[in-house]
One Martini backbone bead per residue (centre of mass of N, CA, C, O) as a GRO file, in nm:
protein
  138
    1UNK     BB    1  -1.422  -0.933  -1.215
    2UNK     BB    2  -1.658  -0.675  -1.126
    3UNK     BB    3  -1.723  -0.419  -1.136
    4UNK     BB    4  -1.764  -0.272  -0.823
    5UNK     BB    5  -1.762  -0.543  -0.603
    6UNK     BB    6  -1.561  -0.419  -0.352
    7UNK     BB    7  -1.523  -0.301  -0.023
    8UNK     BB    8  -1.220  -0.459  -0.006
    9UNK     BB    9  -0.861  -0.471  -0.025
   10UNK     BB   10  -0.608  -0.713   0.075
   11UNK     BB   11  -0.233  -0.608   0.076
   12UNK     BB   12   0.069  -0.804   0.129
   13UNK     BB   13   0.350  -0.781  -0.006
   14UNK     BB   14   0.252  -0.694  -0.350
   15UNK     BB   15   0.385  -0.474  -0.463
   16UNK     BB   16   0.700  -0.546  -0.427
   17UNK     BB   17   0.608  -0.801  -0.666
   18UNK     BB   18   0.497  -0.645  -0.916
   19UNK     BB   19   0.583  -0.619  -1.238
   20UNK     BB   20   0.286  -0.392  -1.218
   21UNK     BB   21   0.181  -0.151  -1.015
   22UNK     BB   22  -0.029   0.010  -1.187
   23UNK     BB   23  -0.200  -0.236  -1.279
   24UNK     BB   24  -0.268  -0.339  -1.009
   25UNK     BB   25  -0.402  -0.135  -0.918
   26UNK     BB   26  -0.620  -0.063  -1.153
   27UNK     BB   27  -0.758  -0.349  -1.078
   28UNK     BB   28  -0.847  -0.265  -0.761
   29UNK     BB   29  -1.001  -0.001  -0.836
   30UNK     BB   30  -1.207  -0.179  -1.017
   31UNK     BB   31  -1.348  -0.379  -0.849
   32UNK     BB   32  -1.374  -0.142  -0.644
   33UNK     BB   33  -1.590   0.056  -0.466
   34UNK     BB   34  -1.709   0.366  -0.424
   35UNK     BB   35  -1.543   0.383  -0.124
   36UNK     BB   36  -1.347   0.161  -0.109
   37UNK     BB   37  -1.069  -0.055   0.059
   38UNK     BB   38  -0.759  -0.056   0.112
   39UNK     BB   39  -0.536  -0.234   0.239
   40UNK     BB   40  -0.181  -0.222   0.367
   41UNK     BB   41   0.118  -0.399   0.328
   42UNK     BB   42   0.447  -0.265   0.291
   43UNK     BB   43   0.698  -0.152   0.135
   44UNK     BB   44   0.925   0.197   0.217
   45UNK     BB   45   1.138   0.431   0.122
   46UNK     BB   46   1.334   0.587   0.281
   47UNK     BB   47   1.382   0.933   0.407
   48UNK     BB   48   1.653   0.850   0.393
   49UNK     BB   49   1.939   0.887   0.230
   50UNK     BB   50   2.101   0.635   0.301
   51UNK     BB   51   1.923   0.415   0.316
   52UNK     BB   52   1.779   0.438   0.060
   53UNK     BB   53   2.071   0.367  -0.083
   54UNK     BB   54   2.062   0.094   0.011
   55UNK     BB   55   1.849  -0.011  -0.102
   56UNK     BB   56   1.895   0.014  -0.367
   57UNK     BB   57   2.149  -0.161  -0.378
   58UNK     BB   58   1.995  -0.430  -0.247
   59UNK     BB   59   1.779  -0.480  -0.448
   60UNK     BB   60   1.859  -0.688  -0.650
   61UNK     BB   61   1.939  -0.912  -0.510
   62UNK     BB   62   1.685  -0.913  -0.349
   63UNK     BB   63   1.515  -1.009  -0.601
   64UNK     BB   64   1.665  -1.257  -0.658
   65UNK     BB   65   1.596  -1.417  -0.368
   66UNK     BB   66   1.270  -1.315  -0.330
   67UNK     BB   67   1.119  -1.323  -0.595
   68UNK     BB   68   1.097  -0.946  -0.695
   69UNK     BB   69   1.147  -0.796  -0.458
   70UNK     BB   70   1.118  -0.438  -0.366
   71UNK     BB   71   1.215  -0.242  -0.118
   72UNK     BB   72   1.239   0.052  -0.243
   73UNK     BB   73   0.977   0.123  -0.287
   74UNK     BB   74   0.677   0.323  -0.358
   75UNK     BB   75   0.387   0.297  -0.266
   76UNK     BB   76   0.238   0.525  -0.182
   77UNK     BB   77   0.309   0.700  -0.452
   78UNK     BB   78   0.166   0.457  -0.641
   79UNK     BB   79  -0.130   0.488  -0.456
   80UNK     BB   80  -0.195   0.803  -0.567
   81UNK     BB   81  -0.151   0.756  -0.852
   82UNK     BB   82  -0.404   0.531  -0.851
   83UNK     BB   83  -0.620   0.757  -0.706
   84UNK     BB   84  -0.593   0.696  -0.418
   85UNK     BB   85  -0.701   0.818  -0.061
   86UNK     BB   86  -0.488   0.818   0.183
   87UNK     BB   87  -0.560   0.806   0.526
   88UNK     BB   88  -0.387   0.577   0.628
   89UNK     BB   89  -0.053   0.570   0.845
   90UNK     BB   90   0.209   0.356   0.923
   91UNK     BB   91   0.518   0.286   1.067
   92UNK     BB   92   0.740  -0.035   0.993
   93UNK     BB   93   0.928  -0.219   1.151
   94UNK     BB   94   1.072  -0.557   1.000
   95UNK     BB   95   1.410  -0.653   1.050
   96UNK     BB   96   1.491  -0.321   0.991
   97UNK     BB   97   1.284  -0.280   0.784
   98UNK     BB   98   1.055  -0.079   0.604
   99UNK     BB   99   0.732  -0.011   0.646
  100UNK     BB  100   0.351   0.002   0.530
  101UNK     BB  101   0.033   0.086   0.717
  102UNK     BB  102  -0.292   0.103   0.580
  103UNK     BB  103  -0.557   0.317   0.393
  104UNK     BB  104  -0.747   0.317   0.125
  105UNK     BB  105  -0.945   0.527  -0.103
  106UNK     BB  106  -1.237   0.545  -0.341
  107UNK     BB  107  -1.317   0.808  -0.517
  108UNK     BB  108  -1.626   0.990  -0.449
  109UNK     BB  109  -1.813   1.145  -0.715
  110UNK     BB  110  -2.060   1.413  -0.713
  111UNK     BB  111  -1.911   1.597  -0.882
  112UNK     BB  112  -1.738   1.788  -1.102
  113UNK     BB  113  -1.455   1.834  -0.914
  114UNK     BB  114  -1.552   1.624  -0.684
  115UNK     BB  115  -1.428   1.474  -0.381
  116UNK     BB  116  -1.449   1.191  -0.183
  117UNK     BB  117  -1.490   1.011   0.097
  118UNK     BB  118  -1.653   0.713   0.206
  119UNK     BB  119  -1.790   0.532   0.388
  120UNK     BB  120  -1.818   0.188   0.469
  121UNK     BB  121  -2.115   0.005   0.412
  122UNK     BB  122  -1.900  -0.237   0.552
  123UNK     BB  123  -1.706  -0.209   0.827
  124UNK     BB  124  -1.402  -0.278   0.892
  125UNK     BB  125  -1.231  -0.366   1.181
  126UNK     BB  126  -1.029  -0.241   1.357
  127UNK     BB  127  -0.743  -0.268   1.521
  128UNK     BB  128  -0.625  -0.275   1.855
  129UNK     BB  129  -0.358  -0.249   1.765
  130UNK     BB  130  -0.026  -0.114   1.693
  131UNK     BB  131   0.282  -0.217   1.599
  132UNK     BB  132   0.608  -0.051   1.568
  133UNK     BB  133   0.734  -0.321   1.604
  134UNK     BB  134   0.768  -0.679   1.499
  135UNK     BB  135   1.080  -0.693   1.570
  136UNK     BB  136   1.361  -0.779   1.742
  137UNK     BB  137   1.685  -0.747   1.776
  138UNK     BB  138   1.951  -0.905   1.964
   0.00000   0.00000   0.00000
């Protein structure tokens, strides 16, 4: 695909299955235009410190049965190192998991050392409403 032709791209599950998640968002980086949006539904590390050690904990077998997923990972970190502008964040329960739905953009430089996000030239249609919790265990 040709350098900076994608106003959008949207990933669903990708980062925590991805073999190398630095090249995947380097990839998306490359392709999307300045100012370019990622969507994205991610796996999320818990910040609490107990839940997080069971993450740890559960990671091997979970990527073993479910083809290669790490429920553990830092989506968010992995995606502002991968130099995106995190916009918007919600942390979504789906299943007892924690999950991060939001939207980054690739930053539009206008002089050396300023950085700044630019709204997107074709504007994708925000969701309706936020999920909070996908799914309810009974």
């Amino acid at each position: 695909m040709p350098d900076a032709s994608f106003d959008a791209v949207v990933a669903s599950l990708v980062l925590c299955c991805s073999p190398s998640v630095a090249r995947t968002l380097s990839e998306v980086r490359r392709i999307l235009r300045p100012g370019g949006e990622l969507r994205f539904y991610e796996h999320q590390r818990s910040g609490n410190h107990m839940i997080s050690l069971c993450q740890s904990l559960l990671s091997p077998l979970w990527s073993r049965v479910l083809g290669g997923c790490r429920p553990a990972s830092d989506a968010l970190a992995a995606i502002r190192q991968a130099g995106f502008v995190i916009e918007t964040v919600e942390p979504v329960v789906f299943r007892g998991v924690g999950h991060v739905l939001g939207t980054a953009k690739v930053p539009v430089t206008d002089m050396p050392g300023e950085t700044r996000s630019l709204p997107s030239a074709r504007r994708m249609p925000e969701p309706k409403a936020h999920v909070h919790e996908a799914s309810r265990t009974a």
